[in-house]
Coordinates of C-alpha atoms and ligand atoms in Angstrom, one line a residue:
M21 CA -16.8 -265.0 -99.5
V22 CA -14.1 -263.9 -97.5
Q23 CA -14.0 -261.3 -94.8
S24 CA -11.6 -259.7 -92.7
A25 CA -12.6 -259.3 -89.5
S26 CA -12.2 -256.1 -87.2
Q27 CA -9.8 -258.0 -85.3
Q28 CA -7.0 -258.4 -87.0
D29 CA -5.6 -261.7 -86.3
V30 CA -8.9 -263.3 -87.0
L31 CA -10.6 -264.2 -90.3
E32 CA -14.0 -264.7 -91.1
I33 CA -15.2 -266.7 -94.0
V34 CA -18.3 -267.4 -95.3
G35 CA -18.7 -270.6 -96.9
R36 CA -20.3 -272.1 -100.3
S37 CA -18.7 -269.6 -102.0
S38 CA -18.8 -269.3 -105.7
L39 CA -15.0 -268.2 -107.0
S40 CA -15.0 -266.4 -110.5
G41 CA -12.3 -264.6 -112.0
H42 CA -8.5 -264.3 -112.3
V43 CA -5.9 -263.8 -109.6
K44 CA -2.7 -261.9 -110.4
I45 CA 0.3 -264.3 -108.5
G46 CA 2.9 -262.6 -106.9
G47 CA 6.8 -263.4 -106.3
A48 CA 7.5 -266.2 -104.5
K49 CA 8.2 -265.7 -100.9
N50 CA 10.7 -268.3 -100.8
A51 CA 12.4 -267.2 -103.5
A52 CA 12.7 -263.5 -102.3
L53 CA 13.4 -264.4 -98.7
V54 CA 16.9 -266.3 -99.8
L55 CA 17.4 -263.5 -102.8
M56 CA 17.2 -261.1 -99.9
A57 CA 20.2 -262.9 -97.9
G58 CA 21.6 -263.6 -101.5
A59 CA 22.1 -259.7 -102.0
L60 CA 24.5 -259.9 -99.1
L61 CA 27.4 -261.1 -101.2
C62 CA 27.8 -258.2 -103.5
P63 CA 29.3 -254.7 -102.1
D64 CA 26.8 -252.9 -104.2
V65 CA 22.9 -252.1 -104.5
C66 CA 20.7 -254.5 -105.7
R67 CA 17.2 -253.9 -107.0
L68 CA 14.4 -256.9 -106.4
R69 CA 11.0 -256.6 -108.3
N70 CA 8.0 -258.1 -108.1
V71 CA 8.7 -259.0 -104.1
P72 CA 5.6 -260.3 -102.5
N73 CA 4.4 -257.8 -99.5
L74 CA 4.1 -260.1 -96.8
A75 CA 5.1 -260.0 -92.9
D76 CA 8.1 -262.2 -93.6
V77 CA 9.8 -260.3 -95.7
T78 CA 9.2 -257.1 -93.4
K79 CA 10.7 -259.4 -91.1
M80 CA 14.0 -260.4 -92.9
A81 CA 14.4 -256.4 -94.1
D82 CA 14.4 -256.0 -90.0
I83 CA 16.8 -258.6 -89.4
L84 CA 19.4 -257.5 -92.4
S85 CA 18.9 -253.7 -91.3
T86 CA 20.4 -254.6 -87.9
L87 CA 23.7 -256.0 -89.8
G88 CA 23.8 -252.6 -91.3
I89 CA 22.7 -253.3 -94.3
R90 CA 20.1 -250.3 -95.9
I91 CA 16.8 -251.2 -97.2
Q92 CA 13.8 -249.3 -99.3
H93 CA 10.9 -250.8 -99.9
H94 CA 8.2 -249.2 -102.5
E95 CA 5.0 -251.5 -103.7
D96 CA 6.7 -254.6 -105.1
I97 CA 10.5 -252.9 -105.3
L98 CA 13.0 -253.8 -102.7
D99 CA 16.4 -252.1 -102.9
I100 CA 19.0 -253.5 -100.9
D101 CA 22.3 -251.8 -100.3
A102 CA 24.7 -254.0 -99.0
R103 CA 27.7 -251.7 -99.9
E104 CA 28.3 -251.6 -96.0
I105 CA 27.8 -254.4 -93.1
S106 CA 28.6 -252.8 -89.7
T107 CA 28.1 -256.3 -88.0
A108 CA 28.0 -260.3 -88.9
Q109 CA 25.6 -260.8 -86.2
A110 CA 22.3 -261.1 -86.2
P111 CA 20.0 -260.8 -83.5
Y112 CA 18.1 -264.0 -81.6
E113 CA 14.9 -262.4 -81.1
L114 CA 14.1 -261.7 -84.8
V115 CA 16.3 -264.6 -86.6
S116 CA 14.2 -267.2 -84.0
Q117 CA 10.9 -265.9 -85.6
L118 CA 12.1 -266.6 -89.2
R119 CA 13.9 -269.6 -90.4
A120 CA 14.9 -268.0 -93.6
S121 CA 17.0 -265.4 -91.9
F122 CA 20.0 -268.0 -90.9
F123 CA 20.3 -268.4 -94.8
A124 CA 22.3 -265.0 -94.3
I125 CA 25.2 -266.9 -92.5
G126 CA 26.7 -267.9 -96.1
P127 CA 26.7 -264.7 -97.7
L128 CA 28.1 -263.5 -94.6
L129 CA 30.6 -265.7 -94.0
A130 CA 32.0 -265.6 -98.0
R131 CA 32.3 -261.9 -97.7
Y132 CA 33.5 -261.1 -94.4
G133 CA 34.8 -264.3 -92.9
V134 CA 33.0 -264.5 -90.1
A135 CA 29.1 -265.0 -89.3
E136 CA 27.2 -265.2 -85.9
M137 CA 23.7 -266.7 -86.4
P138 CA 21.3 -267.7 -83.8
L139 CA 19.8 -271.1 -84.4
P140 CA 16.4 -270.6 -86.5
G141 CA 13.0 -270.9 -85.4
G142 CA 10.3 -270.8 -88.2
C143 CA 6.8 -272.7 -89.0
A144 CA 5.9 -275.1 -86.1
I145 CA 6.2 -278.2 -88.4
G146 CA 9.4 -279.9 -87.1
A147 CA 12.8 -279.8 -86.0
R148 CA 14.1 -278.6 -88.5
P149 CA 18.1 -278.8 -87.7
V150 CA 20.6 -277.0 -89.6
D151 CA 23.4 -279.6 -89.4
L152 CA 23.7 -280.0 -93.7
H153 CA 24.3 -276.0 -93.8
V154 CA 27.0 -276.5 -90.8
R155 CA 28.7 -279.2 -92.5
G156 CA 28.4 -278.1 -96.0
L157 CA 30.1 -274.8 -94.8
Q158 CA 32.9 -276.9 -92.9
S159 CA 33.5 -278.9 -96.1
L160 CA 34.5 -275.3 -97.8
G161 CA 36.6 -274.9 -94.7
A162 CA 35.0 -272.7 -92.4
E163 CA 35.2 -273.4 -88.7
V164 CA 31.8 -273.5 -87.3
T165 CA 30.7 -273.9 -83.4
I166 CA 27.6 -273.7 -81.4
E167 CA 27.3 -272.2 -78.4
S168 CA 24.1 -271.4 -76.4
G169 CA 22.3 -272.0 -79.4
V170 CA 24.4 -269.4 -81.6
V171 CA 26.4 -270.9 -84.6
H172 CA 29.7 -269.4 -84.8
A173 CA 31.4 -269.5 -88.1
A174 CA 34.7 -268.3 -89.2
I175 CA 37.3 -269.0 -91.8
P176 CA 40.9 -269.7 -90.1
G177 CA 43.8 -267.5 -91.0
G178 CA 40.9 -264.5 -92.5
R179 CA 41.5 -266.6 -96.1
R180 CA 38.7 -267.3 -98.4
L181 CA 36.4 -270.7 -98.7
Q182 CA 37.9 -272.9 -100.3
G183 CA 36.0 -274.8 -103.0
A184 CA 34.7 -278.5 -102.3
A185 CA 32.8 -281.3 -103.3
I186 CA 29.9 -281.4 -100.8
H187 CA 27.1 -284.3 -100.8
F188 CA 23.8 -283.5 -98.9
D189 CA 22.5 -286.7 -97.3
Y190 CA 19.1 -285.2 -98.2
P191 CA 18.3 -282.3 -101.0
S192 CA 17.8 -279.9 -98.5
V193 CA 16.5 -276.2 -100.1
G194 CA 17.9 -274.1 -97.9
A195 CA 21.3 -276.3 -97.6
T196 CA 21.7 -276.0 -100.8
E197 CA 20.8 -272.3 -101.1
T198 CA 23.5 -271.5 -98.2
L199 CA 26.1 -273.6 -100.0
M200 CA 25.7 -272.4 -103.6
M201 CA 25.7 -268.7 -102.2
A202 CA 28.5 -269.6 -99.8
A203 CA 30.5 -270.8 -103.0
T204 CA 30.3 -268.0 -105.3
L205 CA 32.7 -266.1 -103.2
A206 CA 35.1 -269.4 -102.6
D207 CA 38.9 -270.4 -104.0
G208 CA 38.4 -272.6 -107.0
E209 CA 35.0 -275.4 -107.9
T210 CA 32.6 -276.1 -105.6
T211 CA 30.0 -279.5 -106.4
L212 CA 26.9 -279.8 -104.2
H213 CA 25.5 -283.3 -105.0
N214 CA 22.0 -284.5 -104.5
A215 CA 21.4 -280.5 -103.7
A216 CA 18.0 -279.5 -104.4
Q217 CA 16.2 -278.8 -107.5
E218 CA 13.3 -276.4 -106.1
P219 CA 12.6 -273.5 -108.7
E220 CA 13.6 -271.0 -106.3
V221 CA 17.0 -272.3 -106.0
V222 CA 17.1 -272.2 -109.8
D223 CA 16.2 -268.3 -109.1
L224 CA 18.6 -267.7 -107.1
A225 CA 21.0 -269.3 -109.1
N226 CA 20.0 -267.0 -112.1
F227 CA 20.3 -264.2 -109.6
C228 CA 24.0 -264.8 -108.4
R229 CA 24.9 -265.1 -111.8
A230 CA 23.1 -262.0 -113.3
M231 CA 25.4 -260.7 -110.0
G232 CA 28.6 -262.5 -111.8
A233 CA 28.6 -265.7 -110.1
R234 CA 29.7 -268.5 -112.2
I235 CA 27.1 -271.2 -111.7
T236 CA 25.8 -274.4 -113.7
G237 CA 23.6 -277.1 -113.0
A238 CA 20.9 -274.8 -110.8
G239 CA 17.8 -277.3 -111.3
T240 CA 19.1 -280.6 -111.7
N241 CA 21.0 -282.6 -108.6
T242 CA 24.5 -281.5 -109.3
I243 CA 25.4 -278.0 -109.1
R244 CA 29.0 -276.4 -109.9
I245 CA 29.8 -273.1 -108.7
V246 CA 33.3 -271.6 -109.8
G247 CA 34.4 -269.1 -107.1
V248 CA 34.9 -265.5 -108.6
E249 CA 36.5 -262.5 -106.5
K250 CA 33.8 -260.4 -106.4
L251 CA 30.1 -259.9 -107.4
H252 CA 28.2 -256.9 -108.3
G253 CA 24.7 -255.1 -108.2
V254 CA 21.8 -256.2 -110.4
E255 CA 18.1 -255.3 -110.7
Y256 CA 16.2 -258.8 -110.7
S257 CA 12.8 -259.8 -110.4
V258 CA 11.6 -263.0 -108.5
V259 CA 10.0 -266.0 -109.8
P260 CA 6.0 -266.4 -109.6
D261 CA 5.2 -268.0 -106.2
R262 CA 4.1 -271.8 -107.4
I263 CA 2.8 -272.1 -103.9
E264 CA 0.5 -269.1 -104.0
A265 CA -0.3 -270.6 -107.5
G266 CA -1.3 -273.8 -106.3
T267 CA -3.5 -272.4 -103.4
F268 CA -5.9 -270.4 -105.8
L269 CA -5.9 -273.6 -108.3
L270 CA -7.5 -275.6 -105.0
A271 CA -9.4 -272.9 -103.8
G272 CA -11.4 -272.6 -107.5
A273 CA -11.0 -277.0 -107.0
I274 CA -12.6 -277.2 -103.6
T275 CA -15.4 -274.4 -104.4
R276 CA -15.9 -276.1 -107.7
S277 CA -15.3 -273.0 -109.5
E278 CA -13.4 -271.2 -112.6
V279 CA -10.7 -269.3 -111.3
S280 CA -7.5 -268.4 -113.7
L281 CA -4.1 -267.0 -112.6
S282 CA -1.4 -265.7 -114.1
P283 CA 2.0 -264.9 -114.0
V284 CA 2.8 -268.6 -113.2
V285 CA 5.6 -270.8 -114.7
P286 CA 3.2 -274.1 -115.2
E287 CA 6.0 -276.5 -115.2
H288 CA 6.5 -275.5 -111.8
L289 CA 3.0 -277.3 -110.7
T290 CA 3.6 -280.4 -112.8
A291 CA 3.3 -282.8 -109.9
V292 CA 0.2 -280.7 -108.4
I293 CA -1.8 -280.7 -112.1
A294 CA -1.3 -284.0 -111.9
K295 CA -3.0 -284.7 -108.5
L296 CA -6.2 -282.1 -109.5
R297 CA -6.3 -284.0 -112.8
E298 CA -6.5 -287.3 -111.2
V299 CA -9.0 -286.1 -108.2
G300 CA -11.1 -285.0 -111.6
C301 CA -10.0 -281.5 -112.1
T302 CA -9.4 -279.8 -115.6
V303 CA -6.9 -277.9 -115.4
V304 CA -5.8 -276.0 -118.3
S305 CA -3.0 -273.3 -119.6
D306 CA -4.1 -271.0 -121.9
T307 CA -0.9 -269.1 -122.2
P308 CA 2.6 -270.2 -121.4
N309 CA 2.4 -267.9 -118.1
S310 CA -1.4 -268.8 -117.1
L311 CA -3.3 -271.8 -115.5
R312 CA -6.9 -271.9 -115.4
V313 CA -8.8 -274.8 -113.5
L314 CA -12.7 -275.1 -114.5
K315 CA -15.9 -276.1 -112.8
A316 CA -15.7 -279.6 -111.4
D317 CA -18.4 -281.9 -111.2
R318 CA -17.3 -285.1 -109.4
L319 CA -14.3 -285.2 -107.3
T320 CA -12.7 -288.5 -106.3
G321 CA -9.9 -288.9 -103.6
V322 CA -6.2 -289.8 -104.8
D323 CA -3.1 -290.9 -102.7
I324 CA -0.4 -288.6 -102.1
Q325 CA 3.4 -288.4 -101.0
T326 CA 4.9 -285.1 -100.5
Q327 CA 8.7 -285.3 -101.9
P328 CA 11.4 -282.7 -103.0
Y329 CA 10.9 -281.2 -106.3
P330 CA 10.0 -282.4 -108.6
G331 CA 7.3 -284.2 -106.5
F332 CA 4.2 -283.2 -104.9
P333 CA 5.5 -280.3 -102.7
T334 CA 5.0 -280.4 -98.9
D335 CA 3.7 -276.7 -99.0
L336 CA 0.8 -278.0 -100.9
Q337 CA -0.1 -280.6 -98.8
S338 CA -2.5 -279.2 -96.2
P339 CA -4.9 -277.0 -98.9
F340 CA -4.9 -280.5 -101.0
M341 CA -5.8 -282.3 -97.9
S342 CA -8.5 -279.7 -97.7
L343 CA -9.6 -280.6 -100.9
L344 CA -9.7 -284.5 -100.6
S345 CA -11.8 -284.2 -97.3
I346 CA -14.6 -283.7 -99.7
C347 CA -13.5 -285.9 -102.6
E348 CA -15.8 -289.0 -102.7
G349 CA -13.8 -292.0 -101.8
S350 CA -10.7 -292.4 -99.5
S351 CA -7.2 -290.7 -100.2
V352 CA -4.0 -291.3 -98.4
V353 CA -1.8 -288.6 -97.6
E354 CA 2.0 -289.5 -96.5
E355 CA 4.1 -286.5 -95.3
T356 CA 7.4 -287.2 -96.0
V357 CA 9.6 -283.8 -95.9
F358 CA 8.8 -282.8 -92.4
E359 CA 7.8 -284.8 -89.3
N360 CA 5.2 -282.8 -87.9
R361 CA 3.4 -281.2 -90.6
L362 CA -0.2 -282.9 -89.9
Q363 CA -1.4 -280.4 -87.2
H364 CA -4.2 -278.8 -89.4
V365 CA -5.9 -282.1 -89.4
A366 CA -7.3 -281.7 -85.7
E367 CA -8.6 -278.4 -87.0
L368 CA -10.1 -280.2 -90.3
Q369 CA -12.0 -282.7 -88.1
R370 CA -13.6 -279.5 -86.2
M371 CA -15.2 -279.0 -89.5
G372 CA -16.6 -282.6 -90.1
A373 CA -13.5 -284.0 -92.3
N374 CA -13.2 -287.7 -91.5
I375 CA -9.4 -288.4 -91.3
R376 CA -7.3 -290.6 -89.2
V377 CA -3.4 -290.1 -89.3
K378 CA -1.0 -292.6 -88.0
G379 CA 2.9 -291.3 -87.6
H380 CA 3.1 -289.4 -90.8
V381 CA -0.1 -290.7 -92.6
A382 CA -3.3 -289.3 -92.9
V383 CA -6.1 -291.6 -94.4
I384 CA -9.2 -289.3 -95.4
E385 CA -12.4 -290.7 -96.1
G386 CA -14.4 -288.0 -98.1
V387 CA -17.5 -286.3 -96.6
P388 CA -20.2 -284.7 -98.7
L389 CA -19.8 -280.9 -97.0
L390 CA -17.6 -279.6 -94.0
S391 CA -19.1 -277.1 -91.8
G392 CA -18.1 -273.8 -90.5
A393 CA -16.2 -273.9 -87.3
P394 CA -13.9 -271.8 -84.9
V395 CA -10.6 -273.1 -86.2
E396 CA -6.6 -272.2 -85.4
A397 CA -4.0 -272.6 -87.6
T398 CA -0.5 -273.4 -86.5
D399 CA 1.7 -272.4 -89.6
L400 CA 0.9 -270.6 -93.2
R401 CA 0.6 -273.4 -95.3
A402 CA -2.3 -274.4 -92.5
S403 CA -3.7 -271.2 -92.7
A404 CA -4.7 -271.1 -96.1
A405 CA -5.7 -275.1 -95.9
L406 CA -8.3 -273.8 -93.1
A407 CA -9.0 -270.9 -95.6
I408 CA -9.9 -272.7 -98.4
A409 CA -11.7 -275.6 -96.7
G410 CA -14.1 -272.5 -95.0
L411 CA -14.9 -271.3 -98.3
A412 CA -16.5 -274.2 -99.3
A413 CA -18.1 -275.2 -95.9
D414 CA -21.1 -274.9 -94.7
G415 CA -21.6 -271.9 -92.7
T416 CA -19.2 -269.6 -91.2
T417 CA -15.6 -270.4 -89.9
I418 CA -14.0 -268.3 -87.9
L419 CA -9.7 -268.6 -88.8
Q420 CA -7.8 -267.7 -85.8
I421 CA -4.4 -266.6 -87.2
S422 CA -1.0 -266.0 -85.5
V423 CA 0.0 -262.2 -86.2
T424 CA 3.0 -263.9 -88.4
W425 CA 0.2 -264.9 -91.1
I426 CA -1.5 -262.6 -90.7
A427 CA -0.1 -260.5 -94.6
A428 CA -0.2 -263.7 -96.1
M429 CA -3.6 -264.6 -95.2
T430 CA -4.8 -260.9 -95.6
I431 CA -3.3 -261.3 -99.1
L432 CA -5.3 -264.2 -99.7
S433 CA -8.5 -262.6 -98.3
V434 CA -8.1 -259.7 -100.6
R435 CA -7.6 -261.6 -103.7
C436 CA -10.6 -264.2 -102.8
R437 CA -13.0 -261.2 -102.4
H438 CA -11.9 -260.0 -105.8
L439 CA -12.0 -263.2 -106.9
A440 CA -15.9 -263.6 -105.3
L441 CA -16.9 -259.7 -106.3
A442 CA -16.5 -261.4 -110.0
L443 CA -19.5 -263.2 -109.8
P444 CA -22.7 -263.0 -107.4
V445 CA -21.7 -265.5 -104.0
R446 CA -24.1 -268.2 -103.8
P447 CA -25.0 -268.7 -100.2
Ligands
UD1_507 C1 12.3 -274.3 -97.2 C2 11.3 -273.8 -97.4 C3 9.6 -274.4 -96.9 C4 9.3 -275.7 -97.5 C5 11.2 -276.6 -97.6 C6 10.8 -277.9 -98.4 C7 12.0 -271.2 -97.5 C8 12.0 -270.2 -96.9 N1 11.0 -272.5 -97.1 O1 12.5 -274.8 -96.2 O2 8.5 -273.5 -97.2 O3 8.4 -276.5 -96.9 O4 12.1 -276.3 -98.4 O5 10.5 -277.6 -99.8 O6 12.7 -271.6 -98.7 N2 16.8 -280.9 -92.8 C9 17.9 -281.2 -91.8 N3 19.1 -280.6 -92.1 C10 19.1 -279.4 -92.5 C11 18.3 -279.1 -93.3 C12 17.3 -279.6 -93.1 O7 17.8 -282.5 -91.8 O8 20.5 -279.1 -92.1 C13 15.8 -281.6 -93.0 C14 14.5 -281.1 -92.4 O9 14.7 -281.1 -91.0 C15 13.2 -281.3 -92.7 C16 14.0 -281.5 -94.8 O10 15.2 -281.5 -94.3 O11 12.8 -282.5 -92.5 C17 13.7 -280.2 -95.5 O12 14.0 -279.4 -95.2 P1 14.5 -278.0 -96.2 O13 14.5 -278.6 -97.9 O14 15.8 -278.0 -95.4 O15 13.7 -277.0 -95.7 P2 13.8 -275.3 -95.6 O16 14.9 -275.0 -96.5 O17 13.9 -275.1 -94.4

């Protein structure tokens, strides 16, 4: 059982829980944030549906509001009115808190010919530079300089961006999204080679296409964009969150419970489901948009390497490690996407996990049971990892979470409580 403690920045998790029930999966955070930036491309009103109610979405709305964009949020609907933009300069205090807000640089530049964006912040999971975004925008003809931590981008002579062939050194999700958005309003054709193939990139392409953009190849490593004169307002529903869905599958697996979820696109979780099955879990898809993990008996360790999509997602590496920490035998987890994304290991160790780290590799020797402990999360996904570890642990886990992750974790808390209520909780 998960309980929100009276203090807002702490979750108290009573362990050895058995979960049961059905979880409604929300819209993808990472898609919603970039669609909000994408709405700046059209001088019109866009209505986004299925927007998750998270602190990051509110923060993104605050940032866009400082640019003069009018935003109305009602339940899971977000109306973004970008008919008038008063400034193309985003404020440092807000951008530094949310890396995704940097993605607005592409639409601002494409529509206004100028953008000023402070270097972004975000989760404490590594350096997370923006060189691929910057080099890509330069290839499209923008002049880009970085002064005092602010990226200044402008199209010389007040012209439009010019289509170009761009090859990414690495299939960065953010850079692919920035360049795709910028190219929708460029003169001529842009080709993005070695592009990211994540479902959130595809969702952005679908959103832009609905607004009138000409984009093909999203979901492959080569995306072609033929620039158009203007885009128009649209109503669009955000894709289900594959990371949230994966987290709930893991919550079921680690507590040896049966949990079902929908809506979800099962193909988006192919790599995760394959690893869950390798561990010994049964995952079934009763309908095209649902998944169910069954009560597991014996769980054994597996090796995981995080990779760009369709590989195993880095965002589920830490919750999966919580599961591996109670699997029989040894597992090896290699984090290849971010250089500093094993910070949850120290906290899992406090809960009794047997994990050794060398560089970006963690070797896990499974223990029969974790024990509840006071733990602290460093980023959103680590919070989720520690929450599900706490669900399976003996005793109570007190999870300190930064204010940034409160909304997301409250949702996890409420949904888990709902799950737990469906069946008596075994102490
Ligand atoms: C997005 C997701 C994040 C997810 C990640 C990888 C959002 C808001 N966040 O982050 O949840 O974990 O994809 O699936 O959508 N890199 C560079 N130069 C750049 C850009 C990136 O070197 O210009 C490096 C990064 O430091 C990192 C790797 O590329 O090591 C992957 O980053 P990227 O795919 O860009 O992730 P984000 O878009 O930041």
